[in-house]
PDB file of C-alpha atoms and ligand atoms in Angstrom:
ATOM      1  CA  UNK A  78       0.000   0.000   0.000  1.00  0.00           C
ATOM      2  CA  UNK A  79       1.621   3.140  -1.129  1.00  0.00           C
ATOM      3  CA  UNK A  80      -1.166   5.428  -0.979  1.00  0.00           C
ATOM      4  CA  UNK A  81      -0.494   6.648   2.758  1.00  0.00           C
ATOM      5  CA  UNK A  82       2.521   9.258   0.994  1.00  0.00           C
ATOM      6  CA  UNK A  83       0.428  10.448  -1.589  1.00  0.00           C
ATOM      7  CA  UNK A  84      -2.900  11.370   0.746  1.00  0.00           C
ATOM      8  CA  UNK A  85      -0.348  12.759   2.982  1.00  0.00           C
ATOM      9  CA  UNK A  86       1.168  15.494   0.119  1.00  0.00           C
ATOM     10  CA  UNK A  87      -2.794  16.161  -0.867  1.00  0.00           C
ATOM     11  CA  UNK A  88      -3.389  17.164   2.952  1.00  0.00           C
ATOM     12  CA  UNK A  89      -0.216  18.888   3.379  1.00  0.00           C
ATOM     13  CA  UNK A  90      -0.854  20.890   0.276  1.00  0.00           C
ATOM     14  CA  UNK A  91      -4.707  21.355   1.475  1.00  0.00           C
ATOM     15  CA  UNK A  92      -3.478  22.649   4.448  1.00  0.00           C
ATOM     16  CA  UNK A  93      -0.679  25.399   2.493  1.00  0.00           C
ATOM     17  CA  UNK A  94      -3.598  26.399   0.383  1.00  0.00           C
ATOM     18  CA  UNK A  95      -6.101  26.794   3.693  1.00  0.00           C
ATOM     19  CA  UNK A  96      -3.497  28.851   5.115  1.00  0.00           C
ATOM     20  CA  UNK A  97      -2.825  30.823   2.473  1.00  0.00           C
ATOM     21  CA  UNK A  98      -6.123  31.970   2.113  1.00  0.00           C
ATOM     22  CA  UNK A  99      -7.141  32.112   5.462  1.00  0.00           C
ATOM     23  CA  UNK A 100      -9.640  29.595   5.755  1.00  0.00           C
ATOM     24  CA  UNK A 101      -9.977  28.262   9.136  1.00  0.00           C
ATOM     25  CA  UNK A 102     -11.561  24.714   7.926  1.00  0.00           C
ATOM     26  CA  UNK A 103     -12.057  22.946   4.803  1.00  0.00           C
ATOM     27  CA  UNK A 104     -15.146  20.245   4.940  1.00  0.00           C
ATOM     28  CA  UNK A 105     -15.409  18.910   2.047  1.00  0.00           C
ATOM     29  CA  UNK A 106     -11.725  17.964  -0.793  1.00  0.00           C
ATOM     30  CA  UNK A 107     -13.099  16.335  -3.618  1.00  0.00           C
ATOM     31  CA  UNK A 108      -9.937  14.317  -5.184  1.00  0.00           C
ATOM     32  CA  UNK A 109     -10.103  13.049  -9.091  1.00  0.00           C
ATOM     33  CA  UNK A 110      -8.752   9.874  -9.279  1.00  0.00           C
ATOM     34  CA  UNK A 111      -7.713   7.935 -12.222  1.00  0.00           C
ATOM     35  CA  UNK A 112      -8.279   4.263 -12.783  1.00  0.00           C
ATOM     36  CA  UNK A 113      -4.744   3.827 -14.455  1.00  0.00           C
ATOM     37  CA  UNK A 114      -2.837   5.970 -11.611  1.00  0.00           C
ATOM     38  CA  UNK A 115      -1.771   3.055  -9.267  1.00  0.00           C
ATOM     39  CA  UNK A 116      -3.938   4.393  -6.294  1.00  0.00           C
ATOM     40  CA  UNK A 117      -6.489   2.056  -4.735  1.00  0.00           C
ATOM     41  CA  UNK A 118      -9.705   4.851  -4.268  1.00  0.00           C
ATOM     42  CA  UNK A 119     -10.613   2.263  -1.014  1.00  0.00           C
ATOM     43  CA  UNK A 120      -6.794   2.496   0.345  1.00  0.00           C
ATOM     44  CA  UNK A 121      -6.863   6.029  -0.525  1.00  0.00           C
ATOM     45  CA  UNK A 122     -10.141   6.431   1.764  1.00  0.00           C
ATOM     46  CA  UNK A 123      -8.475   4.058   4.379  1.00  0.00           C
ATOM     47  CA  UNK A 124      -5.422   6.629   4.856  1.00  0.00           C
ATOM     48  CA  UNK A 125      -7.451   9.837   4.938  1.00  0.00           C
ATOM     49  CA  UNK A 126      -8.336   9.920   8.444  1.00  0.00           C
ATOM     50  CA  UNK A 127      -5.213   9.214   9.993  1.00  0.00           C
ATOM     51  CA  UNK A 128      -3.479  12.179   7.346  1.00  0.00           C
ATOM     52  CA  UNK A 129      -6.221  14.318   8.194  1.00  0.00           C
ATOM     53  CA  UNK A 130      -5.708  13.980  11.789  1.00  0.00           C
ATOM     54  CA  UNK A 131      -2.155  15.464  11.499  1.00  0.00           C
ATOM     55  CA  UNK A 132      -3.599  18.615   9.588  1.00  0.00           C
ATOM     56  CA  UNK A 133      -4.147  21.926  10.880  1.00  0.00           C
ATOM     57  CA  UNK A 134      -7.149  23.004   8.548  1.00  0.00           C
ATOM     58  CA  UNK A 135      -8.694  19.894   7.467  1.00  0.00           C
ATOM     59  CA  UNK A 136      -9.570  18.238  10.843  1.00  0.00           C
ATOM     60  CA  UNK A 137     -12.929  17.397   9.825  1.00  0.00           C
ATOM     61  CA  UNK A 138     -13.031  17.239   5.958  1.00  0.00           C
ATOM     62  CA  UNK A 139     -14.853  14.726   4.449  1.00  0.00           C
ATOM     63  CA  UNK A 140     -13.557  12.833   1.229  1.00  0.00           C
ATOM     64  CA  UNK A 141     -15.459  12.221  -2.036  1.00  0.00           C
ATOM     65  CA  UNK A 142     -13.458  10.892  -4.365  1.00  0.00           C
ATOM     66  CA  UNK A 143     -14.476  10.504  -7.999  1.00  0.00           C
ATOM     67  CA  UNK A 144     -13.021   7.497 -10.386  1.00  0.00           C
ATOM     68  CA  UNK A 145     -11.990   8.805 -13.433  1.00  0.00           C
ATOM     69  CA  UNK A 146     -12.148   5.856 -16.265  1.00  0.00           C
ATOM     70  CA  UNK A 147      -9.057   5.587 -18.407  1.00  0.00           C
ATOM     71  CA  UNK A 148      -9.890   6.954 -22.057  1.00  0.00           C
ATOM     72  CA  UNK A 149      -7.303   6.533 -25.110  1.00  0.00           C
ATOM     73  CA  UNK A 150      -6.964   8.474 -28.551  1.00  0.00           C
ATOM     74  CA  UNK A 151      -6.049   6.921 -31.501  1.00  0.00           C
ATOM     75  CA  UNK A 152      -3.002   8.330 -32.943  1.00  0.00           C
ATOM     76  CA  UNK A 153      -4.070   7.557 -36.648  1.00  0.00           C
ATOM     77  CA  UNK A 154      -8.314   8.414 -36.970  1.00  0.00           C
ATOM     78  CA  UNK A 155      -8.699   9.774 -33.356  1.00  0.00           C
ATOM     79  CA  UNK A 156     -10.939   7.846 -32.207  1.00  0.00           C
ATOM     80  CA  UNK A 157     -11.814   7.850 -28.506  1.00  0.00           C
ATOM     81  CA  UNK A 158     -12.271   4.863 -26.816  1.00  0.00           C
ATOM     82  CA  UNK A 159     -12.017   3.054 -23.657  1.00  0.00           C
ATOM     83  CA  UNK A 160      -8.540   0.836 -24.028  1.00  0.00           C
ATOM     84  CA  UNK A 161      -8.639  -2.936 -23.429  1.00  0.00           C
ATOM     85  CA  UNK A 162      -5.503  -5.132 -23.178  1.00  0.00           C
ATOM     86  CA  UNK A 163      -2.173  -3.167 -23.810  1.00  0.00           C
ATOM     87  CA  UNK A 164      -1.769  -4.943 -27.514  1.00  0.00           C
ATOM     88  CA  UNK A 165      -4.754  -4.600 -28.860  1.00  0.00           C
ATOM     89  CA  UNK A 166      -5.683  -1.696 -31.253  1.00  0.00           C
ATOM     90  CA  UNK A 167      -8.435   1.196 -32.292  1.00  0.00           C
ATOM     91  CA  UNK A 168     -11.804  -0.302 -32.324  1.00  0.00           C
ATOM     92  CA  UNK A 169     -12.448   1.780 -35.430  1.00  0.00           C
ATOM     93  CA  UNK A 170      -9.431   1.509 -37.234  1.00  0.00           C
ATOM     94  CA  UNK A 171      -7.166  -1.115 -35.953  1.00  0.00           C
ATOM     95  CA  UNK A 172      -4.404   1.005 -35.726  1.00  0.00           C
ATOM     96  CA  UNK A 173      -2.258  -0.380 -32.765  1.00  0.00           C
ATOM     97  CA  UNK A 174      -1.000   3.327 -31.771  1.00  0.00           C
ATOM     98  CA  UNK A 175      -3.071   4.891 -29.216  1.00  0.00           C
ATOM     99  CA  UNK A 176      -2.047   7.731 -26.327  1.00  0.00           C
ATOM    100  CA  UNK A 177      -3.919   7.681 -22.344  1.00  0.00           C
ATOM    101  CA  UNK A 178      -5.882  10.461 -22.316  1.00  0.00           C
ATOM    102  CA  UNK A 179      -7.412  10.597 -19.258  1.00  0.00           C
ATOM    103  CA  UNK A 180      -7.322   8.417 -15.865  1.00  0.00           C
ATOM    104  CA  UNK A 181      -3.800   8.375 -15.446  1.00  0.00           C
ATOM    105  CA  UNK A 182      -3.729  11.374 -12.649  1.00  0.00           C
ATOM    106  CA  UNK A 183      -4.574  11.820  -9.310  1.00  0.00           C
ATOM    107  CA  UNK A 184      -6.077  16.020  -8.865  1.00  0.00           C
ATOM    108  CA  UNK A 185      -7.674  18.112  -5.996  1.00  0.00           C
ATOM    109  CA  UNK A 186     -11.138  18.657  -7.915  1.00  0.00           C
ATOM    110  CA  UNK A 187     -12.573  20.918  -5.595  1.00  0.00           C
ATOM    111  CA  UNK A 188     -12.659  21.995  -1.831  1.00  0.00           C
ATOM    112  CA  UNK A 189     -15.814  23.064   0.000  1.00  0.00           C
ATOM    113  CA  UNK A 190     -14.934  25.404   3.223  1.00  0.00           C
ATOM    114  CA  UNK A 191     -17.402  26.560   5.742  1.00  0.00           C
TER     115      UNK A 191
HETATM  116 ZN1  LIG B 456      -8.113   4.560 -35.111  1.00  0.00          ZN
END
């Protein structure tokens, strides 16, 4: 489980930001979270308490996290398209060169503060 460092930087960075802008409390972070970015959303959950516990602004913030599906381009037609197995191609063209564009990142989608 690797996801206690990475909930750790999004609290310490919640709590820069909080303090920053002087807000006393944030309630609600609302974290993006890509199905091809290695984190687990349920061991993500699992460390948030214990990281917000060491924070000075986010004592009581809840966590909604949404799962961003992965989505890939094809580098030929452009088609979009949801990507299976690593070797297999567009489902429009066949063409086996394709880029991730989305759910490979982890982002702070929005806060909510009292
Ligand atoms: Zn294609």
């Amino acid at each position: 489980m690797h996801e206690m460092p990475i909930v750790l930087n999004v609290v310490r960075s919640m709590d820069v930001y909080a303090q920053k802008n002087h807000i006393p409390d944030i309630k609600v972070v609302v974290v993006d979270i890509g199905e091809a970015s290695s984190v687990v959303p349920f061991f993500f959950r699992s460390c948030w308490d214990p990281a917000v516990g060491q924070s000075y602004h986010l004592q009581n913030a809840a966590l909604e996290i949404n799962e961003i599906p992965c989505k890939a381009k094809c580098r030929k037609c452009g088609a979009e398209f949801r990507p299976g197995r690593s070797d297999a191609g567009c489902p429009e063209c066949g063409y086996k060169g394709w880029n991730l564009i989305s759910g490979r990142d982890i982002s702070i989608k929005e806060i909510l503060v009292e």
